[in-house]
mmCIF file of C-alpha atoms in Angstrom:
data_model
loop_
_atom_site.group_PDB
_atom_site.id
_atom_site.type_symbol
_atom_site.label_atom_id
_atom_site.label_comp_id
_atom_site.label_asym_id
_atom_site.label_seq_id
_atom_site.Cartn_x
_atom_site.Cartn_y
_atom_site.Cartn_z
ATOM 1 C CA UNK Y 21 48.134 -27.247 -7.976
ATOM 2 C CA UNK Y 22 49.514 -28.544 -11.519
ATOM 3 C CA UNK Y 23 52.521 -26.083 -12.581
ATOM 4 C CA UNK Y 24 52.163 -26.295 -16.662
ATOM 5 C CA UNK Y 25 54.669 -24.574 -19.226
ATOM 6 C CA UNK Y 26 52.892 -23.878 -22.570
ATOM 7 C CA UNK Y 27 55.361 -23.242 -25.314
ATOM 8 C CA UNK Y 28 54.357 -20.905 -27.968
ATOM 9 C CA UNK Y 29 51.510 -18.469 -27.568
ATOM 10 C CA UNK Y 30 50.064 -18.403 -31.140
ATOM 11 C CA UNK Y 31 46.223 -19.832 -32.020
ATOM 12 C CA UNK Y 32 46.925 -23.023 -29.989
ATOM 13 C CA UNK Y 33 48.810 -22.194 -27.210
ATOM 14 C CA UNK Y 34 47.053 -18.921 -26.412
ATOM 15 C CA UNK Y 35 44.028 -21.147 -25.720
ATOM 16 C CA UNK Y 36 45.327 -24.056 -24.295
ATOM 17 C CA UNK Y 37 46.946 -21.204 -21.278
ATOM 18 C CA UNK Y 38 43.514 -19.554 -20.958
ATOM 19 C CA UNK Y 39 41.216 -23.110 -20.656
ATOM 20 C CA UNK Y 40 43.802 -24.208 -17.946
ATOM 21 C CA UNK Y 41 44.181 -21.030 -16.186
ATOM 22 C CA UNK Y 42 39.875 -21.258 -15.425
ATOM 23 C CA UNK Y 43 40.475 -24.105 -13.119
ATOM 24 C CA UNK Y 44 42.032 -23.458 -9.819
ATOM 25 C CA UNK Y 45 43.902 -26.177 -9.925
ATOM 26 C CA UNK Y 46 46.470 -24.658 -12.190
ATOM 27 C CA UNK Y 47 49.013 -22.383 -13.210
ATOM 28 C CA UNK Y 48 50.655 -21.759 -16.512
ATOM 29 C CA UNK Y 49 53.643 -20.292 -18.107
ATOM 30 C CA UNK Y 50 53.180 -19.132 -21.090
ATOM 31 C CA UNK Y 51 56.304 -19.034 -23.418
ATOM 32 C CA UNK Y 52 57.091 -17.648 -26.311
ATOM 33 C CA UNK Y 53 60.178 -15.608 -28.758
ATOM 34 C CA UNK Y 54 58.052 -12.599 -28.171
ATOM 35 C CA UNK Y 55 55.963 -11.336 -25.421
ATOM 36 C CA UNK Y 56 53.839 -9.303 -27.556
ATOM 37 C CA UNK Y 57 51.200 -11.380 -27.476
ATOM 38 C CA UNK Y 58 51.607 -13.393 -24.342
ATOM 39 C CA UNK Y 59 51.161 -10.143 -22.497
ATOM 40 C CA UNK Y 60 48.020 -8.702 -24.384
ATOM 41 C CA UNK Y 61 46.463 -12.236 -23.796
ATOM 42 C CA UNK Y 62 46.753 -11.577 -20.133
ATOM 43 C CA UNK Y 63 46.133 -8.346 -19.975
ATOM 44 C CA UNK Y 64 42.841 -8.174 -22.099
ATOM 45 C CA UNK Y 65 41.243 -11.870 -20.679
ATOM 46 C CA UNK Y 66 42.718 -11.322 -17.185
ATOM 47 C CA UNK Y 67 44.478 -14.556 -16.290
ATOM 48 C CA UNK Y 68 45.763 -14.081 -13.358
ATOM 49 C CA UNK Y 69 47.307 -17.672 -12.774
ATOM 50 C CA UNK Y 70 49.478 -17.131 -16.165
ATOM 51 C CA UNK Y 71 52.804 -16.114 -16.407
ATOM 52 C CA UNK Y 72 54.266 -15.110 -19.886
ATOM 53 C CA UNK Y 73 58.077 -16.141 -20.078
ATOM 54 C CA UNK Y 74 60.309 -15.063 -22.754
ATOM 55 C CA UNK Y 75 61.880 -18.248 -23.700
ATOM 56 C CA UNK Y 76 63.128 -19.377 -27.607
ATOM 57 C CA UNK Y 77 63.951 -23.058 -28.027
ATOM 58 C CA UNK Y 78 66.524 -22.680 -30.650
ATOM 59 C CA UNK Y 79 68.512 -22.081 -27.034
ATOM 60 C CA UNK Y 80 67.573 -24.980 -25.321
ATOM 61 C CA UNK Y 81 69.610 -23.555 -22.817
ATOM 62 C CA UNK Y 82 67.636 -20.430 -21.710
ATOM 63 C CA UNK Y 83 64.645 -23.259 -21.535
ATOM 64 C CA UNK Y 84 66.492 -25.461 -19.387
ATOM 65 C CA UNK Y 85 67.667 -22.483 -17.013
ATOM 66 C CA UNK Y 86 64.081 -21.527 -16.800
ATOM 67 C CA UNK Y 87 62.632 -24.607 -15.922
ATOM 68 C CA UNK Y 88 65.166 -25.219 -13.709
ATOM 69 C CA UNK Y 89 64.119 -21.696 -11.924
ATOM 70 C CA UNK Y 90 60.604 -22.541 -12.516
ATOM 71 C CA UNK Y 91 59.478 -26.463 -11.896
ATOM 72 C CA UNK Y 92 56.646 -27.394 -13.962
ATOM 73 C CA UNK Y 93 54.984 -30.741 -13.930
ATOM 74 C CA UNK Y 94 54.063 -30.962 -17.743
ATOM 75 C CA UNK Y 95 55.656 -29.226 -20.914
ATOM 76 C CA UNK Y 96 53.283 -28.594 -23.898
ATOM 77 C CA UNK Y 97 54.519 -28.029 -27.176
ATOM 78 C CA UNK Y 98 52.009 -25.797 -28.983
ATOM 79 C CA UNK Y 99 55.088 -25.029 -31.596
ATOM 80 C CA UNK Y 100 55.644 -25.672 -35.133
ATOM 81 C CA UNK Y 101 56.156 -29.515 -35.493
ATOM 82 C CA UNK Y 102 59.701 -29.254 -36.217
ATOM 83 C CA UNK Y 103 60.588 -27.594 -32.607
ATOM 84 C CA UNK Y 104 59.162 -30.806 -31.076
ATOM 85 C CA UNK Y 105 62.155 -33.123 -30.868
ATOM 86 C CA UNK Y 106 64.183 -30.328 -28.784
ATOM 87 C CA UNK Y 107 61.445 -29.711 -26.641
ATOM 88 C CA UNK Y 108 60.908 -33.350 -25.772
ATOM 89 C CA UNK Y 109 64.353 -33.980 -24.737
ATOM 90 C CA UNK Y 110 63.802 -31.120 -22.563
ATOM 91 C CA UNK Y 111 61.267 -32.997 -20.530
ATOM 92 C CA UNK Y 112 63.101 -36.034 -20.420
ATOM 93 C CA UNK Y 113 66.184 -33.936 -18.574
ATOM 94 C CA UNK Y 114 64.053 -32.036 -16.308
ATOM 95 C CA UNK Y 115 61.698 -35.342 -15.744
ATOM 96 C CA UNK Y 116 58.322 -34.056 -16.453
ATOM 97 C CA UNK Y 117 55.057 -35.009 -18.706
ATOM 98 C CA UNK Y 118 55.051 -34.019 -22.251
ATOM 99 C CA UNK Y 119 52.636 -33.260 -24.753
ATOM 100 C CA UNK Y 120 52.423 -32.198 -28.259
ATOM 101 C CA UNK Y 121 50.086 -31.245 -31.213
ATOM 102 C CA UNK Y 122 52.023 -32.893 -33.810
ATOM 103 C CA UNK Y 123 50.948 -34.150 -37.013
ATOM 104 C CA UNK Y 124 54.564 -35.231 -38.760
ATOM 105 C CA UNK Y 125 54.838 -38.832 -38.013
ATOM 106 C CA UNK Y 126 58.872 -38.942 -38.076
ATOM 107 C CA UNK Y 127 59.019 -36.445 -35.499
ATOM 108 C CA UNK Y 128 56.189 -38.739 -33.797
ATOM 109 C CA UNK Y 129 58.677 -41.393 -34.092
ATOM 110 C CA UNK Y 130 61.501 -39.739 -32.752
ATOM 111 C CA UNK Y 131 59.824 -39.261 -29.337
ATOM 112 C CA UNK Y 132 58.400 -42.758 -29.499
ATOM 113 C CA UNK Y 133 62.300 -43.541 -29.583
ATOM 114 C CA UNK Y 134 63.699 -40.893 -27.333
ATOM 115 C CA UNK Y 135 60.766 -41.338 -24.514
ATOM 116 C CA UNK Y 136 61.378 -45.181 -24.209
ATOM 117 C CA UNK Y 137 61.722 -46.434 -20.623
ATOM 118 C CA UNK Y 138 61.172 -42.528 -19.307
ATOM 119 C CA UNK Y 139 58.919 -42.382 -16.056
ATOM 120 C CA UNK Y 140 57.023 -39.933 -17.306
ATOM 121 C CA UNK Y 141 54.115 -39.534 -19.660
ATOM 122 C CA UNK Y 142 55.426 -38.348 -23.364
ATOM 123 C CA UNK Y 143 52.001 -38.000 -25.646
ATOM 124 C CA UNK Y 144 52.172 -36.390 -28.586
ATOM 125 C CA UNK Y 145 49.822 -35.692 -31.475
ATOM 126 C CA UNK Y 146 46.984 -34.342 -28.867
ATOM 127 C CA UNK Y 147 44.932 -32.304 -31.108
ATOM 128 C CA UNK Y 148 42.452 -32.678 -33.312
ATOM 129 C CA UNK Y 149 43.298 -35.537 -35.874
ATOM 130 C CA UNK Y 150 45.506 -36.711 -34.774
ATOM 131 C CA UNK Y 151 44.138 -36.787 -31.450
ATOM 132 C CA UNK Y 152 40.901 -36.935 -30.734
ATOM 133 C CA UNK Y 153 39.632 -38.590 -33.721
ATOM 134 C CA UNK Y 154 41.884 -41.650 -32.926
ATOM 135 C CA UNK Y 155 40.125 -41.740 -28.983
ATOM 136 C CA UNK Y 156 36.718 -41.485 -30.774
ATOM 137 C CA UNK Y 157 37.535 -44.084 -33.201
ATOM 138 C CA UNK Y 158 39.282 -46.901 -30.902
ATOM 139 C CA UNK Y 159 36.175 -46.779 -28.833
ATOM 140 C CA UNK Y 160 34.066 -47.762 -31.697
ATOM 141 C CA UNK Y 161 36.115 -50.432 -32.411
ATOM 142 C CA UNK Y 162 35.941 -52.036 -29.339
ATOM 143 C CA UNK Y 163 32.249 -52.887 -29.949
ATOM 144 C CA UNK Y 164 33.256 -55.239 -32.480
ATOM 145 C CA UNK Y 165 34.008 -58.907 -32.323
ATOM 146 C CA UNK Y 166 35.967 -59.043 -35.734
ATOM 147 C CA UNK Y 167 36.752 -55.050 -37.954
ATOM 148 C CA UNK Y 168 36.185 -54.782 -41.278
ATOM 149 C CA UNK Y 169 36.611 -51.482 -42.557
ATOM 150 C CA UNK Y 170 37.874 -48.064 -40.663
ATOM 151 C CA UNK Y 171 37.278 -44.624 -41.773
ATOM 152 C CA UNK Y 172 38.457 -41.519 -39.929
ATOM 153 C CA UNK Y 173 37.285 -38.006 -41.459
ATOM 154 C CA UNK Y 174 37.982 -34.798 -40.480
ATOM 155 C CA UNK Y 175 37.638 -31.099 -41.806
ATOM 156 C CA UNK Y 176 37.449 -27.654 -40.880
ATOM 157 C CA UNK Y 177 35.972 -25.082 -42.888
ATOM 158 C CA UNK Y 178 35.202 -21.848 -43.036
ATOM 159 C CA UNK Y 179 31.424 -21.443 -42.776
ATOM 160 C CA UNK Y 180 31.113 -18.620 -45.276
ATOM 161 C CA UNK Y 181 33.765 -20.289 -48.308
ATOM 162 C CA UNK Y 182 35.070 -16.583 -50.592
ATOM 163 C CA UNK Y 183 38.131 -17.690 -52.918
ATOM 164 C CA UNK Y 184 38.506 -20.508 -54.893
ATOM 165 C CA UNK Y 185 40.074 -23.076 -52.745
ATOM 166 C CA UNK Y 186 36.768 -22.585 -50.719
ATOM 167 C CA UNK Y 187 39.626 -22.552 -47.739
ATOM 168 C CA UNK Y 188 40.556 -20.168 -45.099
ATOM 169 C CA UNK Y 189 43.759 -20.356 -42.863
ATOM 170 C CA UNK Y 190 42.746 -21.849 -39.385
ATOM 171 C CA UNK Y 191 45.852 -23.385 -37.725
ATOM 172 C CA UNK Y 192 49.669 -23.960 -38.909
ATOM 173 C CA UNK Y 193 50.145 -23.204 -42.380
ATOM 174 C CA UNK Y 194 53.237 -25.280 -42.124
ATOM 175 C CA UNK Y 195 51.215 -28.256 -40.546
ATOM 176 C CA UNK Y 196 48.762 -27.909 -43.653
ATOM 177 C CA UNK Y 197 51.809 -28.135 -46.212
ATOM 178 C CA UNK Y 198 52.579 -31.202 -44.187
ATOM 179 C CA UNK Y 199 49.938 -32.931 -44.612
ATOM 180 C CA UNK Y 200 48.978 -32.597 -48.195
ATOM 181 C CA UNK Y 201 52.831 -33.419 -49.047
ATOM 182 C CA UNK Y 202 53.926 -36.108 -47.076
ATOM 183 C CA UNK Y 203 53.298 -39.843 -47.060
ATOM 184 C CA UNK Y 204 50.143 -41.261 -45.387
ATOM 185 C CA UNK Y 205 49.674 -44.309 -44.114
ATOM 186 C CA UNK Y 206 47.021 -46.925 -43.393
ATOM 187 C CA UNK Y 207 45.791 -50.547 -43.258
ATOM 188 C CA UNK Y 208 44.931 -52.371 -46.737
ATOM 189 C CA UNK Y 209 44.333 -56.042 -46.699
ATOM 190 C CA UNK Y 210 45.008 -56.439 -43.208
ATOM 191 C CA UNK Y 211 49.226 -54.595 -43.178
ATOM 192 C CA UNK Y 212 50.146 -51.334 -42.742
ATOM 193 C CA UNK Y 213 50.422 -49.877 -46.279
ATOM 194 C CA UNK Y 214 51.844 -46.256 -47.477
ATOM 195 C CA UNK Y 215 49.917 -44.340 -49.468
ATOM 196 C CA UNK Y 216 49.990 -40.948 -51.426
ATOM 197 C CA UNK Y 217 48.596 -37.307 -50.255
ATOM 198 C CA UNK Y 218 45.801 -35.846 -51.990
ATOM 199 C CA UNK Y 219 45.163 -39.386 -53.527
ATOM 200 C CA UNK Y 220 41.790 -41.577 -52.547
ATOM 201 C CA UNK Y 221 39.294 -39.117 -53.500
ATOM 202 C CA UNK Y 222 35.610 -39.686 -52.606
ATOM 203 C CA UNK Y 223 32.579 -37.471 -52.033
ATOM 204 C CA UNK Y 224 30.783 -37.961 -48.656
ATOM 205 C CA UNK Y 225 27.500 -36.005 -47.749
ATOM 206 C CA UNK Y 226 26.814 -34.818 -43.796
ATOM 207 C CA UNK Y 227 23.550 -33.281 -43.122
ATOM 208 C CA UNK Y 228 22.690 -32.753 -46.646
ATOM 209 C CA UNK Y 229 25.872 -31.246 -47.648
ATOM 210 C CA UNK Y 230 28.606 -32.644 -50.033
ATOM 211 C CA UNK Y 231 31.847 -32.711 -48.926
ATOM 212 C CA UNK Y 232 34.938 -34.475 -50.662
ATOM 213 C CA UNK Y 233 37.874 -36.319 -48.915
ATOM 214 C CA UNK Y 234 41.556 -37.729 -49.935
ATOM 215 C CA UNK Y 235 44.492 -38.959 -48.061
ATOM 216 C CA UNK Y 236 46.428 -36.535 -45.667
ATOM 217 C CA UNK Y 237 49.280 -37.596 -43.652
ATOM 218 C CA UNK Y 238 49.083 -37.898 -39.836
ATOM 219 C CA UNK Y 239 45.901 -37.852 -39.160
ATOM 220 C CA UNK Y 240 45.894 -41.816 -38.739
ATOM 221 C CA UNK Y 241 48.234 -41.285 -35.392
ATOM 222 C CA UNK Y 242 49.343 -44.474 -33.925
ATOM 223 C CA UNK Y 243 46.369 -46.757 -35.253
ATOM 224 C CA UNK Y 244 47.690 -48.293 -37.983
ATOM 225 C CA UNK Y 245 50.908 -49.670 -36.064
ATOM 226 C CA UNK Y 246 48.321 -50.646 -32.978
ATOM 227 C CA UNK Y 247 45.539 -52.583 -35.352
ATOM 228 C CA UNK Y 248 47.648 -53.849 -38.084
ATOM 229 C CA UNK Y 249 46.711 -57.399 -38.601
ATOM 230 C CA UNK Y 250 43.326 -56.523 -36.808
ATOM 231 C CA UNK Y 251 41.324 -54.753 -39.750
ATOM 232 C CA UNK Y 252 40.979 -55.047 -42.907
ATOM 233 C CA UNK Y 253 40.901 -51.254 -44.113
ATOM 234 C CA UNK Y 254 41.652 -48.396 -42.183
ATOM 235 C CA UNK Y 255 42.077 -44.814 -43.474
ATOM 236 C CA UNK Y 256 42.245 -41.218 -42.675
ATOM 237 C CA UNK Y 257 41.048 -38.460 -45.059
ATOM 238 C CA UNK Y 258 40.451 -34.939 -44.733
ATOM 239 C CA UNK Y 259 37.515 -33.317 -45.377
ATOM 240 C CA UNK Y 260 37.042 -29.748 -47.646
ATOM 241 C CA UNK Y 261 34.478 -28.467 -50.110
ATOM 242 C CA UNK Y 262 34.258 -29.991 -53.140
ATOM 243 C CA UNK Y 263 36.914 -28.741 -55.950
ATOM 244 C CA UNK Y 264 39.928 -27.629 -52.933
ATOM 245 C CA UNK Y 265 41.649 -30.977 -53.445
ATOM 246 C CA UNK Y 266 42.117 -30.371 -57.779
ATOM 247 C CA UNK Y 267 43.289 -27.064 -56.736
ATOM 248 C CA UNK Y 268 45.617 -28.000 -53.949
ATOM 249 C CA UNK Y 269 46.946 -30.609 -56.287
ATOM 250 C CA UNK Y 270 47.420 -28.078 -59.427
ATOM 251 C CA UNK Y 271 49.832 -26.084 -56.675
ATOM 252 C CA UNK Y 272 51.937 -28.898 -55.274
ATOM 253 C CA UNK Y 273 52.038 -31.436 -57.968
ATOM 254 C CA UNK Y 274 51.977 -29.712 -61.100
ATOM 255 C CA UNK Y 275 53.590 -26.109 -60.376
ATOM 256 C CA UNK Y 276 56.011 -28.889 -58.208
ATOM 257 C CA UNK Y 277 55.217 -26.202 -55.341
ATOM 258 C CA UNK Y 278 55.362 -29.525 -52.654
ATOM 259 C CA UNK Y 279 59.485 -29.220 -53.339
ATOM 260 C CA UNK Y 280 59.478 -25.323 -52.920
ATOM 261 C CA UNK Y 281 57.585 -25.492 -49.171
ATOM 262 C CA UNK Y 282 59.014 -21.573 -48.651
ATOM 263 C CA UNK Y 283 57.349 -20.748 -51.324
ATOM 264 C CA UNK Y 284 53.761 -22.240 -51.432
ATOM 265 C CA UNK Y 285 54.309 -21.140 -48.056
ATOM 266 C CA UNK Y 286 53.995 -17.343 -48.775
ATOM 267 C CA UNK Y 287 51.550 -17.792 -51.171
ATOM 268 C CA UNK Y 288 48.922 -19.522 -49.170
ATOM 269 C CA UNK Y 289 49.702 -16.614 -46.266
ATOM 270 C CA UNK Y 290 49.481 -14.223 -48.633
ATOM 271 C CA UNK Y 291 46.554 -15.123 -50.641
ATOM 272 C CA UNK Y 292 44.090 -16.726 -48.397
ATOM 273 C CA UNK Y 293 42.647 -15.342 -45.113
ATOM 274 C CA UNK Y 294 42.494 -16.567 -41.984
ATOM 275 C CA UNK Y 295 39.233 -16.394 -40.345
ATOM 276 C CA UNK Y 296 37.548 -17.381 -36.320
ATOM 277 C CA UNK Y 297 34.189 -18.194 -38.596
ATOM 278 C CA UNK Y 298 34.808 -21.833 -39.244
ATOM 279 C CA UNK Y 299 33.308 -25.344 -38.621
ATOM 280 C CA UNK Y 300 34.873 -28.293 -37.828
ATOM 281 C CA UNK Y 301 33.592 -31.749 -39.407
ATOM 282 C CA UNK Y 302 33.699 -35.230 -37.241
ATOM 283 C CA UNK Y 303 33.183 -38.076 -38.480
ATOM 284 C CA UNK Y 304 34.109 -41.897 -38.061
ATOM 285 C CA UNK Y 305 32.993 -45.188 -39.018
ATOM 286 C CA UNK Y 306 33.422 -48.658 -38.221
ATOM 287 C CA UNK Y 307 32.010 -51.907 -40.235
ATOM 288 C CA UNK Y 308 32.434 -55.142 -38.911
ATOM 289 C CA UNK Y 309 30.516 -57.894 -37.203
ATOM 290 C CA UNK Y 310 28.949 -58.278 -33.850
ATOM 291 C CA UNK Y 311 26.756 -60.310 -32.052
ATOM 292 C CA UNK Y 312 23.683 -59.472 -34.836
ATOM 293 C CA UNK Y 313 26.228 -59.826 -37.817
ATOM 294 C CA UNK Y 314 27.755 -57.513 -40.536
ATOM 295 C CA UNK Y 315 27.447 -53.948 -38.830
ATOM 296 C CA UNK Y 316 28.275 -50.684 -39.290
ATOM 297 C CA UNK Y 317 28.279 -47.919 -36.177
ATOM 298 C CA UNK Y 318 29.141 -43.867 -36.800
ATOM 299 C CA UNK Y 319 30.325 -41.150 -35.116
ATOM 300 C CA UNK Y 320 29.506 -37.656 -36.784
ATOM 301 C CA UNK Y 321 29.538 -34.159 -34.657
ATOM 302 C CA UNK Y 322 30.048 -30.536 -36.220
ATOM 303 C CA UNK Y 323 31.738 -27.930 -33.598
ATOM 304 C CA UNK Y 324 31.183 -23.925 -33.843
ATOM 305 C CA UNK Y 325 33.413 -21.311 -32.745
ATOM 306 C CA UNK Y 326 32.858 -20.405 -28.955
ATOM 307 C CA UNK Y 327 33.357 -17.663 -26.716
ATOM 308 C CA UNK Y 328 35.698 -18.130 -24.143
ATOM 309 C CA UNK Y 329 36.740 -15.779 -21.668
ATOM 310 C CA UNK Y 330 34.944 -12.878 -23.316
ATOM 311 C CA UNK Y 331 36.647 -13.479 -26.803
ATOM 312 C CA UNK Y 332 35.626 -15.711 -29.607
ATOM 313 C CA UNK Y 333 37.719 -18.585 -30.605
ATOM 314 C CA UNK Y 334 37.922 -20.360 -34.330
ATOM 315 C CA UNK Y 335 36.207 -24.041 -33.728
ATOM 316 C CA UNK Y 336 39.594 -25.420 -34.689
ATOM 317 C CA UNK Y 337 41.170 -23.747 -31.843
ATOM 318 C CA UNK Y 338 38.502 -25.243 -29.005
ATOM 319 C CA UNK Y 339 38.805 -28.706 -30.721
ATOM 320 C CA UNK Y 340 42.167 -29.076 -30.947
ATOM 321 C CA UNK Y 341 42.877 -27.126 -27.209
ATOM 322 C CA UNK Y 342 40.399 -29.147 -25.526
ATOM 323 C CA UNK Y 343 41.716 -32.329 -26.798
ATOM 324 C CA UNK Y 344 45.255 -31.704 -25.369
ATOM 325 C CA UNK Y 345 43.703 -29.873 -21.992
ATOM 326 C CA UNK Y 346 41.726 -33.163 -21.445
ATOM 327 C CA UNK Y 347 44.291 -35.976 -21.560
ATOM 328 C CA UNK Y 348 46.889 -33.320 -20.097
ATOM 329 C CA UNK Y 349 44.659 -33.421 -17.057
ATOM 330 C CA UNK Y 350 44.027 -37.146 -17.327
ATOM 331 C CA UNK Y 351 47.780 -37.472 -17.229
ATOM 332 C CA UNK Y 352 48.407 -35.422 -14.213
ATOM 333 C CA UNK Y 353 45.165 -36.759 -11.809
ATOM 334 C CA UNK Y 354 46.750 -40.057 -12.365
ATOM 335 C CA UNK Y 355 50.169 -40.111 -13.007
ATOM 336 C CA UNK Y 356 51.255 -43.727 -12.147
ATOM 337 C CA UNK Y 357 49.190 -45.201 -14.616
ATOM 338 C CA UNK Y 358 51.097 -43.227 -17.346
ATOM 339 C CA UNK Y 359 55.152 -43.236 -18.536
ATOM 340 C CA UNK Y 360 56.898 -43.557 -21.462
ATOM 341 C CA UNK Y 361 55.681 -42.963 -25.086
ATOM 342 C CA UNK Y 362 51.345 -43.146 -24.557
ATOM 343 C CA UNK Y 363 49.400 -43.329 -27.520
ATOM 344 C CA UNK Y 364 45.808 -41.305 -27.836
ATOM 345 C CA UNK Y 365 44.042 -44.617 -28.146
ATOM 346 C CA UNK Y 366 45.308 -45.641 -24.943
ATOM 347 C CA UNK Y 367 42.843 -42.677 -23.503
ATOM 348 C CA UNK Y 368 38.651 -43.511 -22.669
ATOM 349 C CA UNK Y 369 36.343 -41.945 -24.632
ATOM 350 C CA UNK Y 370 34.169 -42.097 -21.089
ATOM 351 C CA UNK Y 371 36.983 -40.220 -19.735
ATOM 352 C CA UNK Y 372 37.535 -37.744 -21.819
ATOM 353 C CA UNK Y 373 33.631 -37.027 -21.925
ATOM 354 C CA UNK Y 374 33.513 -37.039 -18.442
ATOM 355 C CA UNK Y 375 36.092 -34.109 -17.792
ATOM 356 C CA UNK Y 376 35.572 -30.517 -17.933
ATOM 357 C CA UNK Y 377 38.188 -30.084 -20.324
ATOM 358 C CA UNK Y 378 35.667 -32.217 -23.068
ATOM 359 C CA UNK Y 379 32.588 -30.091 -22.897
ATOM 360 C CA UNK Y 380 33.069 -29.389 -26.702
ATOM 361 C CA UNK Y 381 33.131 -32.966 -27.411
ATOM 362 C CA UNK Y 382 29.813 -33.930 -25.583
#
């Protein structure tokens, strides 16, 4: 029986407790500032192997004191990136696994620093993109003698587009902000190179549809520090409807609203809905040469929302949930083979499409 405290019980975390809590092998504590909603979670899906827990981390104390009362095996961070830091030093006291959802690369950096040497497994930026997108991708890499050319895209959408940023709220608005604001990074000409948000534009079309794509930051995880020198060009773009990007740069750029984060803040929350009726876009693609010469090998999937549990959760919530549920549970059926800081590449595609946790991925 795997013991695992969840840490915030918003879109994430709420399903991340509920996908764990359908295998008997675990149990979950479910903490959050308010109880509100940990309680109607359990109430209305009936998990009966989750435990909400009052517990804020701006008092690392009250944390500590609870896991001390509590012993968990693995702390997940389903919290706004900043919290991160504070909750990883947590595990390193009490000695347990870690894992995040993280897309800020300094805070990525700071538990690559703070986990060194630790005996147990710190992994974050288990989502989505990062996440998942960099498993998929390093596994179509290693089918080629010599890489060329990398491209990671990833989107989600709402399926029924109503305003004019053709957007809808799906996950963190303060995670969004991050990532059309803050530097990117990738591989040109072979070195790890910075390069701007909501720069790199290009069109791309996926079952007959046209999509656009520029430069995020995050999304690249670890790859670019783990192939540098290794491929030529390696990217990571996210994917929207066509015209989102001009608008999104109007906002941050020209109104300056990318120094005034409170701010664009409120106005995205307050003008743009949030919605369970959304897609999410996969796709990744690999040139370079194998034993038949110059080739090229993709990786393209679309995900729906799903019911789960009687309720029906945005696609962006199973994605990103089932990504972190799967190499959580890799982590914990095999524990010695994992310590330290572990990157998402170091995980097998074969694995994670082998475990329950991946169903959404086969």
């Amino acid at each position: 029986m795997y013991r695992v405290l969840v840490l915030g019980a918003g879109k994430i975390g709420s399903l991340v407790a509920s996908l764990l809590s359908q295998h008997s092998g675990y149990t979950v504590h479910l903490g959050d500032v308010n109880l509100d909603g940990a309680d109607r979670l359990v109430a209305d899906l009936t998990l009966e192997r989750v435990t909400p827990c009052l517990l804020d981390v701006n008092h690392p104390d009250m944390v500590s004191a609870y896991l001390s009362a509590h012993p968990v095996d693995a702390i997940v961070s389903s919290l706004p990136y900043f919290c991160n830091p504070t909750v990883a030093k947590l595990a390193l006291t009490h000695g347990v696994h870690y894992f995040d959802l993280t897309e800020d690369i300094e805070v990525t950096n700071q538990i690559r620093v703070l986990s060194a040497g630790a005996s147990h497994a710190f992994m974050p930026q288990c989502g989505l993109a990062p996440g998942f997108i960099s498993i998929v991708t390093h596994d179509l890499m290693t089918h080629f003698q010599k890489l060329d050319t990398v491209k990671m895209r990833v989107g989600a959408l709402p399926i029924h587009p109503s305003n004019a940023l053709k957007y809808s709220l799906t996950w963190s608005t303060d995670g969004l902000i991050n990532e059309y604001g803050n530097l990117c990074y990738g591989i040109e000409a072979g070195e790890k190179a910075p390069l701007q948000p909501l720069e790199g534009y290009e069109t791309i079309e996926l079952d007959g549809l046209l999509y656009e794509a520029f430069n995020t930051s995050g999304g690249l995880g670890t790859l670019a520090d783990t192939y540098a020198g290794q491929v030529q060009t390696m990217n990571y773009k996210t994917l929207r409807y066509p015209g989102h990007c001009e608008k999104i740069h109007l906002l941050m750029k020209d109104l300056k609203l990318n120094e005034d984060r409170g701010t664009l803040k409120r106005i995205l929350e307050r003008a743009v809905p949030q919605t369970l009726q959304d897609v999410v876009l996969i796709y990744a693609s690999v040139t370079g040469t194998n034993e038949v010469g110059l080739f090229e090998e993709n990786y393209v999937k679309k995900v729906y929302p799903q019911c789960i549990k009687g309720r029906l959760w945005s696609a962006i919530q199973v994605t990103t949930a089932s990504s972190l549920c799967t190499v959580l549970d890799l982590v914990l059926h095999d524990p010695s083979r994992y310590h330290g800081f572990i990157t998402q590449e170091s995980i097998s595609l074969k694995d994670v499409l082998a475990n329950d946790f991946g169903a959404c991925f086969r």
